[in-house]
XYZ file of C-alpha atoms in Angstrom:
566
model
C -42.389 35.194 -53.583
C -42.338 36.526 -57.283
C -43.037 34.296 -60.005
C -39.408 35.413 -61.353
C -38.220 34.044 -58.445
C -40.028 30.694 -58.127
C -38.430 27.623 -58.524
C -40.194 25.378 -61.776
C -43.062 22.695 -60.456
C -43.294 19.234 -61.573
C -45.350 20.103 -64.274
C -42.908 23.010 -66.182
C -39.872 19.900 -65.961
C -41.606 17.229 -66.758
C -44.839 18.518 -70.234
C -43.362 17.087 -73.051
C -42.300 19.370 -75.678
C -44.469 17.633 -77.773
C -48.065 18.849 -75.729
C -46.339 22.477 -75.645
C -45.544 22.362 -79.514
C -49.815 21.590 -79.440
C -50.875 24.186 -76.905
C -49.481 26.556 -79.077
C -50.796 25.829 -82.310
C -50.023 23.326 -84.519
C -51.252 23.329 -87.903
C -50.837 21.893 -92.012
C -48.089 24.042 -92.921
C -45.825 22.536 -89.936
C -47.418 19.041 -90.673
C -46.008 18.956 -94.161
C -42.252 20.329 -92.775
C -42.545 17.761 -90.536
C -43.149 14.863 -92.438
C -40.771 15.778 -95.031
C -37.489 16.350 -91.952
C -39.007 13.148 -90.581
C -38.839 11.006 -93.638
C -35.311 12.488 -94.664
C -33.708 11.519 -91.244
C -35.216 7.920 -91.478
C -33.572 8.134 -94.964
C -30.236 8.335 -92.672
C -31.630 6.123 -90.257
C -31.864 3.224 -92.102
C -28.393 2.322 -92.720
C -26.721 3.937 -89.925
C -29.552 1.424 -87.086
C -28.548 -1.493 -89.316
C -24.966 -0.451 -89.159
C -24.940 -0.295 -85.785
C -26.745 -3.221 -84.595
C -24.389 -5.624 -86.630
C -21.045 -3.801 -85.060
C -22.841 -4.229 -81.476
C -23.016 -7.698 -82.291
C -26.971 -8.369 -82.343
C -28.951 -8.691 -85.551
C -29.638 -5.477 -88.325
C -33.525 -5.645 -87.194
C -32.483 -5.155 -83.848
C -31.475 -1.379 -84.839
C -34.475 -0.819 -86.562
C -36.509 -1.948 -83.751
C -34.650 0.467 -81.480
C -35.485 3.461 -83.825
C -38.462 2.453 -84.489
C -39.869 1.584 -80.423
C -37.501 3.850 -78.597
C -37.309 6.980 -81.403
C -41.390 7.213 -81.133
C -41.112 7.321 -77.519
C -38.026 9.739 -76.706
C -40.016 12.388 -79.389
C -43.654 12.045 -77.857
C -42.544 12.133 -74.271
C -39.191 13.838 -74.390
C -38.155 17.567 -73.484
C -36.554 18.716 -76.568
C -38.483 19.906 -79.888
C -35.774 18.094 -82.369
C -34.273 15.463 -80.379
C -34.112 12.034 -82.433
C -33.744 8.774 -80.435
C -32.545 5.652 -81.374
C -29.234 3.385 -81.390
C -25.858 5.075 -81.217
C -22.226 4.460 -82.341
C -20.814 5.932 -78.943
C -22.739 2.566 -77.532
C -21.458 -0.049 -79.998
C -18.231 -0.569 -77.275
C -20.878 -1.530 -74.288
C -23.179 -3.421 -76.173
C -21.057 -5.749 -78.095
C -19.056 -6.316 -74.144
C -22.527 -7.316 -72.706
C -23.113 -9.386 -75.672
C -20.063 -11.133 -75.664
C -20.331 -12.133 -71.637
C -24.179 -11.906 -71.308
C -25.834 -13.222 -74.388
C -28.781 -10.901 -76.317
C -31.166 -11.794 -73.778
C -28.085 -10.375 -71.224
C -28.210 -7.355 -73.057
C -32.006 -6.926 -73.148
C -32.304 -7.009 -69.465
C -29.257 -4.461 -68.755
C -31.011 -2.004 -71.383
C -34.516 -2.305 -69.106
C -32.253 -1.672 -65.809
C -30.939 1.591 -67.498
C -34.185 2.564 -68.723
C -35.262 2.128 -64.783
C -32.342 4.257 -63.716
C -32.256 6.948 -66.554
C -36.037 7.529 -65.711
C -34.747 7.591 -61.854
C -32.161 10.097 -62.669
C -34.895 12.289 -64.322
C -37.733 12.049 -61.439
C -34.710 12.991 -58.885
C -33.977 15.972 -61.645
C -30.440 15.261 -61.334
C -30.526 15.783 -65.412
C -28.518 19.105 -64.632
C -25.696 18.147 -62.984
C -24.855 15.861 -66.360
C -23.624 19.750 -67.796
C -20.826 19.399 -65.322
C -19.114 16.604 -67.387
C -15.849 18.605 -68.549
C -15.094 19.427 -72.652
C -11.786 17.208 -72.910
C -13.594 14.235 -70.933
C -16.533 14.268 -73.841
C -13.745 15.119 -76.517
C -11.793 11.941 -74.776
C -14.172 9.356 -74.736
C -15.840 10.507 -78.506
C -12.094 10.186 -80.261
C -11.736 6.695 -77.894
C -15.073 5.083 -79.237
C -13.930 6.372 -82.560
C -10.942 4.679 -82.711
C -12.775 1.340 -81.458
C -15.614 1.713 -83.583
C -12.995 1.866 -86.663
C -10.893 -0.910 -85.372
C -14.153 -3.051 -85.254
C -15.324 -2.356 -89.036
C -11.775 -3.593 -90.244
C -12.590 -7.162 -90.729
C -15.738 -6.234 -93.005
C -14.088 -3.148 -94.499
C -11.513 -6.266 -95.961
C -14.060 -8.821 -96.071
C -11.619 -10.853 -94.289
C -12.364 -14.770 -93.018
C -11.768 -14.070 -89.618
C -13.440 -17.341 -86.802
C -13.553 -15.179 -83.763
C -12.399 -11.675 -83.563
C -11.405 -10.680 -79.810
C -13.119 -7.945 -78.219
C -9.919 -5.833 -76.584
C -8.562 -3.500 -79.418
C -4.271 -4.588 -78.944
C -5.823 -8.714 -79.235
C -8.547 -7.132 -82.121
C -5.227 -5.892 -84.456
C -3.606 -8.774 -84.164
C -5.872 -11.423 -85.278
C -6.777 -8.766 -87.986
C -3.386 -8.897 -88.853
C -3.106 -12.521 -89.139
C -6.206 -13.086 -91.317
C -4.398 -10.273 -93.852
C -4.076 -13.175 -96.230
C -7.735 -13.587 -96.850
C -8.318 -10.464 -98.299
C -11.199 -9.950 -100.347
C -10.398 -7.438 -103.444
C -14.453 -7.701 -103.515
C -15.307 -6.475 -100.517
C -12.695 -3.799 -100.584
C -14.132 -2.127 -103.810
C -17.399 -1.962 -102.313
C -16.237 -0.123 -99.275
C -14.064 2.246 -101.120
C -17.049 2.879 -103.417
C -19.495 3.561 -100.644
C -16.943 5.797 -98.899
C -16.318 7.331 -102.195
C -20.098 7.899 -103.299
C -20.475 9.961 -99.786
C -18.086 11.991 -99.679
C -18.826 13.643 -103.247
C -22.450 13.705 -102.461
C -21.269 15.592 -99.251
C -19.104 17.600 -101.490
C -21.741 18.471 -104.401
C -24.710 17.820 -102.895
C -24.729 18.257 -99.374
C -28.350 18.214 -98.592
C -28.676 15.018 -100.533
C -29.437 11.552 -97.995
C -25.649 10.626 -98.817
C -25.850 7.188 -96.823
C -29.257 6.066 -98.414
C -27.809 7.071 -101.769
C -24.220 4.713 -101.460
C -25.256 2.283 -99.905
C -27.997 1.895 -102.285
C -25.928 2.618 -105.575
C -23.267 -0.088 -104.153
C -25.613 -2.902 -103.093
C -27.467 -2.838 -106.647
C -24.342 -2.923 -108.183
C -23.036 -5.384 -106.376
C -26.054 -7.634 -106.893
C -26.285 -7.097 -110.338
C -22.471 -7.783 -111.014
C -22.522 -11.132 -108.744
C -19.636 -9.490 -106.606
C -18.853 -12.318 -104.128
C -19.346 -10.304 -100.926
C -21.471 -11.079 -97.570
C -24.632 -9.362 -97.510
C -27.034 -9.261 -94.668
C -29.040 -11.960 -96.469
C -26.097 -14.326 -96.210
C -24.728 -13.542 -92.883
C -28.761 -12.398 -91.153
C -30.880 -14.437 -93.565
C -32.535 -10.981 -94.047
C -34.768 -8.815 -91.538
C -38.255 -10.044 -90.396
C -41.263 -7.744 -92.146
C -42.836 -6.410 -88.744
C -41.984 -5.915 -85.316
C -41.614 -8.791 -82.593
C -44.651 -9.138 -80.275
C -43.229 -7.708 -76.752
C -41.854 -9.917 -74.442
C -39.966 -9.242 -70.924
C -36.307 -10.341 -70.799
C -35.757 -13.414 -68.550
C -35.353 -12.276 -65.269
C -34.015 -13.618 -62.312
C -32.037 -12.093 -59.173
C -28.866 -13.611 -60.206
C -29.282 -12.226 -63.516
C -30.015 -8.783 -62.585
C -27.041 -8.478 -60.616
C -24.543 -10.155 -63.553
C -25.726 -7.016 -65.871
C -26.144 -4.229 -63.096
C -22.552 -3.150 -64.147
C -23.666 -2.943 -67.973
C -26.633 -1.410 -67.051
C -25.128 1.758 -64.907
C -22.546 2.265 -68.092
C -25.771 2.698 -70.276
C -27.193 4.887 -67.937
C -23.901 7.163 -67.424
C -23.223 7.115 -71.395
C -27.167 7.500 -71.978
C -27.550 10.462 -70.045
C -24.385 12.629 -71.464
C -25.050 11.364 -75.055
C -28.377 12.142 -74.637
C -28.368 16.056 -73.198
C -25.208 16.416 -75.326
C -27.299 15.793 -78.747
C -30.456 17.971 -76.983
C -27.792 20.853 -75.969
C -26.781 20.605 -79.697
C -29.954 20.800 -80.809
C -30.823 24.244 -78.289
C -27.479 25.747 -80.012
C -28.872 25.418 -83.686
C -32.515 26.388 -82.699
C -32.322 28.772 -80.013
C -34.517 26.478 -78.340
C -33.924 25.370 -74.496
C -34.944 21.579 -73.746
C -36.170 20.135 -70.346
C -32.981 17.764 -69.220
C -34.893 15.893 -66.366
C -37.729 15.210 -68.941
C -35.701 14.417 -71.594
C -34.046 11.876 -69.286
C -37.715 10.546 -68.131
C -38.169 10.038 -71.790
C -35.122 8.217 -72.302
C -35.830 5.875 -69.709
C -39.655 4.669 -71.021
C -38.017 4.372 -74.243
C -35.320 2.458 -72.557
C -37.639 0.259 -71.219
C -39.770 -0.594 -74.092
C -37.543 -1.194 -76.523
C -35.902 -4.399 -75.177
C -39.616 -5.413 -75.116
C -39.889 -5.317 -78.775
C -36.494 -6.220 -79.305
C -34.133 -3.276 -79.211
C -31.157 -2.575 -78.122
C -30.213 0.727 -76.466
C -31.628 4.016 -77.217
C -30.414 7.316 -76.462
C -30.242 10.524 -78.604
C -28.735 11.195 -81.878
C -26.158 14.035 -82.551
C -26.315 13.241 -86.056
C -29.659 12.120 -86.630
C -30.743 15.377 -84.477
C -28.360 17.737 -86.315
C -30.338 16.284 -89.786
C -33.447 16.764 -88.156
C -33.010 20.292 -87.481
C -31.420 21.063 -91.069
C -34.538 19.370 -92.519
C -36.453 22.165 -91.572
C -38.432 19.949 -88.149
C -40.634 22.176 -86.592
C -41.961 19.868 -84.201
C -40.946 16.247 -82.105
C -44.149 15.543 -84.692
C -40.743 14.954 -87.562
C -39.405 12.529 -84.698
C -42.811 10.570 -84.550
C -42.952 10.553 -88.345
C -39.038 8.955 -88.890
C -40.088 6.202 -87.034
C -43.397 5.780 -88.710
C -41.602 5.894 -91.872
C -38.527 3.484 -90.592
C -41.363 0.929 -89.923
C -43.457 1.159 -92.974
C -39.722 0.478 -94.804
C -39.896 -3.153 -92.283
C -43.339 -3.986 -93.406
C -43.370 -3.614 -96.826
C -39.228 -3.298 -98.459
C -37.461 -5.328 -95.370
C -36.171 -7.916 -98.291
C -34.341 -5.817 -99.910
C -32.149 -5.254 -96.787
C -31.055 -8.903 -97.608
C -29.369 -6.970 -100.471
C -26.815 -4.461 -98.212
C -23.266 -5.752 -98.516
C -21.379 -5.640 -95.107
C -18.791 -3.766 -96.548
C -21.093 -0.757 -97.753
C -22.242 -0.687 -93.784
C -18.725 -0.673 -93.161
C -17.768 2.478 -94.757
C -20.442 3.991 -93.806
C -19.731 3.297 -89.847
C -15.972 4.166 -91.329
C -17.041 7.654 -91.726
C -18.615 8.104 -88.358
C -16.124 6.794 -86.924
C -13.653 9.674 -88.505
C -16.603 12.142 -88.035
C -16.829 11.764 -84.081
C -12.919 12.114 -83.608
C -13.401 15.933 -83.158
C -9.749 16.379 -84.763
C -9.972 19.853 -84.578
C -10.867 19.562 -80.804
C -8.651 17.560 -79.819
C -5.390 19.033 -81.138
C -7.049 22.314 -79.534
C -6.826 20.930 -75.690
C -3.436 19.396 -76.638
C -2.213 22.619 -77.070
C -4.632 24.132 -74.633
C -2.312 23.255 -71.396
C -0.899 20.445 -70.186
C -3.704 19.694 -67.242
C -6.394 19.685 -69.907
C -4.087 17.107 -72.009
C -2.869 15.253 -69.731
C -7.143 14.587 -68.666
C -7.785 14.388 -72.568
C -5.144 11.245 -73.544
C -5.864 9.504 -70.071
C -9.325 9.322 -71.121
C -8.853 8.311 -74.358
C -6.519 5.497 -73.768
C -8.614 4.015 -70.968
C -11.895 4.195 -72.895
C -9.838 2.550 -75.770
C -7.410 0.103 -73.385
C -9.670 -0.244 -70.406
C -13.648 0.419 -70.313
C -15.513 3.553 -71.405
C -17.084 4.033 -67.774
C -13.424 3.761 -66.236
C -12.092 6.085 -69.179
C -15.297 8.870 -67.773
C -14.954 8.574 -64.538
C -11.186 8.872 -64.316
C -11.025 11.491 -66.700
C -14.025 13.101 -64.542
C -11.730 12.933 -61.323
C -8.485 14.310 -62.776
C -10.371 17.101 -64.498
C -11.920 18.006 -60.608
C -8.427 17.592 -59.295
C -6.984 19.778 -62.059
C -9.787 22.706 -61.486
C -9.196 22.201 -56.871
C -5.602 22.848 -58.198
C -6.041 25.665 -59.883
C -8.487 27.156 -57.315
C -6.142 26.916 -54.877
C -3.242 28.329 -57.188
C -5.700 31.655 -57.111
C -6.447 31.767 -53.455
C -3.818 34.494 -52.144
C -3.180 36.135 -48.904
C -1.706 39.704 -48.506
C -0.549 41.540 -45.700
C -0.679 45.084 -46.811
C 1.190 46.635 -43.841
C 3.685 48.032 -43.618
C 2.416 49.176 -47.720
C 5.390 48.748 -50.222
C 7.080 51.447 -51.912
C 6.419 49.779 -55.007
C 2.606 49.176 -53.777
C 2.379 53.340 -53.125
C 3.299 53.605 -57.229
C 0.743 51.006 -58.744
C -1.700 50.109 -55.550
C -3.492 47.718 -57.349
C 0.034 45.139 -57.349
C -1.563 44.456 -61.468
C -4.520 42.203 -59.996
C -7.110 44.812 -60.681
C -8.028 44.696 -57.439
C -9.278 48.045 -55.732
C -6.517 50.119 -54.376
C -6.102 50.482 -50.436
C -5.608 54.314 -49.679
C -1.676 54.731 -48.889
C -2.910 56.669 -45.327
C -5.200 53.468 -44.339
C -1.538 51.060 -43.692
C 0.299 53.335 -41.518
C -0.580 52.178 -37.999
C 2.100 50.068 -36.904
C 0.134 47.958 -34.346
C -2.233 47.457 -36.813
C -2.421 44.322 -39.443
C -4.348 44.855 -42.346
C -4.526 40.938 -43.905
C -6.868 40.945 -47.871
C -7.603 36.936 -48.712
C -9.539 36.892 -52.160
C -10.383 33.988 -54.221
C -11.944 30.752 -53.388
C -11.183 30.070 -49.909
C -11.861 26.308 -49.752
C -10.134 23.205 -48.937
C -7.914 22.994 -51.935
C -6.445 26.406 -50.543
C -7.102 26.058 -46.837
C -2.917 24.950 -46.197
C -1.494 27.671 -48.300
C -3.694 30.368 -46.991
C -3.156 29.121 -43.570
C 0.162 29.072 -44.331
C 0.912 32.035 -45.217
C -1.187 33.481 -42.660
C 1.136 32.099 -39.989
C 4.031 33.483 -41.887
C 2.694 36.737 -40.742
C 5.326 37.788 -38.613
C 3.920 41.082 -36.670
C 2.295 40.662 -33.242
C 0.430 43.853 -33.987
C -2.381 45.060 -31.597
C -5.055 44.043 -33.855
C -6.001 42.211 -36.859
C -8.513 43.495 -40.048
C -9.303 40.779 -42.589
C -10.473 42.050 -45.782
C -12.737 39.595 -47.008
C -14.400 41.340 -49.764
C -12.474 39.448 -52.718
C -13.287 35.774 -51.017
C -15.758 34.412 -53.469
C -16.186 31.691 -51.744
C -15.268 29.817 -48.310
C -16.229 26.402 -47.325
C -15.843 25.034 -43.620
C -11.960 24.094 -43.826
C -11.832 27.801 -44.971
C -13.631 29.182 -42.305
C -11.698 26.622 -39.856
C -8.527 27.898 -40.883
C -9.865 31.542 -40.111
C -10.697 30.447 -36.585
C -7.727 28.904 -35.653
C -6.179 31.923 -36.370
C -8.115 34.348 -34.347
C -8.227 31.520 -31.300
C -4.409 32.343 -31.574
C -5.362 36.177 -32.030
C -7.332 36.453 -29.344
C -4.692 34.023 -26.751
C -2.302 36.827 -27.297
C -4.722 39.542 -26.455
C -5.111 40.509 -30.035
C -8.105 42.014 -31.640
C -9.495 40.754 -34.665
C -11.960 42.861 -36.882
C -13.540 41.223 -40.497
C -14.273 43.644 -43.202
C -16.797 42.945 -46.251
C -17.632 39.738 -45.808
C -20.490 38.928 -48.174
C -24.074 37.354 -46.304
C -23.000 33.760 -47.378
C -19.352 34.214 -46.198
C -21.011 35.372 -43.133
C -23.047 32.752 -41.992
C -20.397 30.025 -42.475
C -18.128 32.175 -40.048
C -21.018 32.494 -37.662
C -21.239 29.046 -38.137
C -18.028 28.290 -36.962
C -18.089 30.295 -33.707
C -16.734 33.422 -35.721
C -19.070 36.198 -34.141
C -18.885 39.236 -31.784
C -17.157 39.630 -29.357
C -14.790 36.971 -30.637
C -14.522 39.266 -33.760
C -15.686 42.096 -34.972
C -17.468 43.063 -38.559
C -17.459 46.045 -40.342
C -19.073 47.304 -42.910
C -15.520 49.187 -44.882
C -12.047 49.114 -43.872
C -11.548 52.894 -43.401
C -13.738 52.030 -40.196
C -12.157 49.078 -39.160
C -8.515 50.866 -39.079
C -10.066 53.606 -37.460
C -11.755 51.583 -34.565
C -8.886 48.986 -34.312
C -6.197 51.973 -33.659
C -8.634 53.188 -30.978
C -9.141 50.141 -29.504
C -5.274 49.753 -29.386
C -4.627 53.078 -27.967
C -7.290 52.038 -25.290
């Protein structure tokens, strides 16, 4: 066997990108770049890990922990050059549901399961078939975690008094809308200003940290004006100045199978966020990461991260997109933003205590509205009405139901859709007696290559083309049609050379047709059948003498009238 043709050993999935990036040379120059991508995606870090902790419903540290423990890991040990790990908004839905019904330590122990499984999913290099997850169902569920992401940043975006705010969005609105009253005028400056402060940075000075920057500018001014609004001081009493010694999660049988549920949603959501951001990454690099060991990385950092504290940790679109405009040469800038995220925790973690809720707010605002994908969206709206109809189902399940039930249904209906439209392209022809309008354009528009006109004019002979996918999303209508065949000719030729592919209810459907064939003393003859095609017929009993292949159809016409006339 060639070495083009070898299939890649344990060791080409599974070196990190990081020991390649050092085989080949790593030196000062690529250092410095480095450190400098690495410290300006912490800068973004910082407020987005905080951000997302507190709308998952755990403590701010929490999300630094999580970049801190699980970013280090997925860039030493993971398969893409630029890949940045840490918490994400597409997770604040699951985390804040296993918080609500299983308590932080709950949550701690589902995040180790997934880490179990995602590294699972990576040893059994299953990391490819993730690619198979259709456009509208990621363009679904992104605009559906949008939507809930926004709904949940209401209450702080107001700075309203609100006891308990329900989980389930329709419930969410309505206490929201009840607590209108308390209003705080405070809180909704701040918000507008942070909001506002980022989106003429992004304007001006788009290469500027624009999140660092507002939320910075606001919570000075805030403190220095004695605005009355909550700050993580008031509401978190701050953020601790070091990490938490590692501890396992309580665990207990019972336990494990309370959060198994949670756990498989992280691990489905882990692994498409996860090659989606790496995939992103390839596109602005040229680059090509390692899915199963990207995965494999995921799952360690999984793992340690609720040992230290953290919540879930997958890969960053965002963070990775920043990463790659910093100028990263190297996971080395990955490594560094979480060096520099904790050397913020151990020696400037009080002046977190400082960050008004409301400035995290509209920051989470604006990722919320950035991860819609508007453009997108009204794209497969008007795309056609399958790819719509799999688009708003999984949006409003993801936003009504559960994310996992939104995937997976969205998943099925897209696979439906496509076996529908497979089978819509299967087509059978019989090509004899040949149609006067066939003799003028042969080809019937299809592009197909034209049957001579002298090949179809054997009466006793059927000439019968199937082309497309003959599977078992087409298996009734080709059989159908094949029994609307109305001749009883002498004997059969099936052109097979436009089948691209047959399964066994193809191939079944083929042999109860010649069984018929052959009961009425009716010879059957199979014309360029490709190798694969082949074997599944052969496999099915579909062999000489029962039929006959041939190489062209000029040869099979030619035999089958002789074997008539005999």
């Amino acid at each position: 066997m060639s070495a083009t043709t070898m299939k890649p050993g344990f060791r080409d999935l599974y070196t990190p990108k990081l020991f390649t990036v050092l085989k080949e040379g790593y030196g000062l120059a690529s250092l410095k770049a480095d450190a400098m991508s690495g410290l300006t995606v912490a800068i973004v870090a910082l407020p987005l890990s905080m951000a997302i902790a507190i709308a998952s419903g755990v403590t701010p540290d929490r999300g630094l922990y999580t970049s801190i423990v699980g970013g280090f890991v997925v860039s030493a040990f993971g398969g893409s050059r630029f890949q940045i790990g840490g918490p994400a908004g597409a997770f604040i839905v699951l985390v804040s549901a296993t918080v609500a019904q299983h308590g932080v330590d709950g949550l701690l122990l589902a995040t180790f399961l997934s880490g179990i499984m995602l590294a699972a999913v990576g040893l059994l290099r299953l990391g490819a078939f993730i690619k198979y997850i259709p456009y509208p169902v990621t363009v679904g569920f992104t605009a559906g975690i949008a939507i809930i992401i926004f709904a949940s940043q209401i209450k702080d975006l107001l700075g309203l008094t609100l006891e308990k705010e329900p989980g389930p969005l329709l419930p969410k609105l309505a206490a929201i809308g009840g607590a209108l009253p308390s209003v705080n005028p405070a809180a909704v400056f701040v918000a507008l200003g942070t909001i506002g402060i980022i989106a003429a940075i992004r304007r001006y000075r788009p290469h500027w940290p624009s999140f660092i920057i507002a939320v910075g500018i606001v919570a000075a001014g805030a403190a220095l004006a004695g605005l009355p609004v909550e700050t993580i001081g008031t509401r978190f009493g701050g953020i601790p100045q070091g990490l938490l010694a590692p501890h396992l999660p309580t665990v207990s049988y019972a336990r494990v199978m309370a959060v198994l549920p949670n756990a498989l949603s992280f691990t489905l959501l882990g692994c498409i966020e996860s090659l989606l951001s790496a995939v992103v990454a390839d596109s602005m690099t040229g680059r090509r990461h390692r899915s199963n060991c990207e995965l494999l990385a995921q799952g360690v950092a999984n793992i340690l991260s609720p040992l230290f504290g953290g919540i879930c940790v997958t890969g960053n679109i965002a963070r990775t997109a920043t990463n790659v405009r910093s100028g990263a040469r190297s996971p080395v800038s990955g490594m560094m933003h979480s060096a520099f995220l904790l050397l913020f925790i151990l020696v400037a973690a009080p002046l977190a205590s400082y960050i008004p809720l409301a400035a995290l707010a509209g920051v989470l605002a604006l990722v919320a509205w950035n991860m819609t994908e508007k453009h997108e969206f009204a794209t497969l709206i008007r795309a056609s009405r399958g790819d719509a109809v799999v688009l708003l189902a999984t949006v409003l399940l993801v936003i009504f139901r559960d994310l996992t039930e939104g995937i997976l249904v969205g998943f099925a209906l897209s696979v439906m859709l496509f076996l529908h439209r497979m089978a819509q392209a299967a087509e059978v022809e019989n090509i004899h007696p040949l149609a006067e309008e066939d003799k003028a354009d042969s080809t019937n528009g299809n592009g197909r290559t034209p049957y001579q006109v002298g090949l179809a004019t054997d009466p006793d002979v059927a000439v019968v083309r199937v082309s497309g996918a003959f599977f078992f999303g087409a298996a009734a209508a080709v059989g159908a049609a094949l029994d609307r065949i109305g001749e009883r000719p002498k004997a059969y030729v099936f052109d097979l050379s436009a089948v691209t592919m047959l399964d066994s209810t193809g191939a079944a459907t083929i042999e109860g047709f010649v069984r018929k064939a052959i009961h009425r003393d009716t010879a059957v003859y199979i014309v360029g059948a490709t190798a694969t095609v082949r074997r599944t017929l052969f496999l099915h009993g579909l062999r000489p003498p029962r039929v006959r292949f041939r190489r062209t159809l000029e040869s099979a016409i030619v035999e089958a009238g002789d074997h008539k006339r005999d």
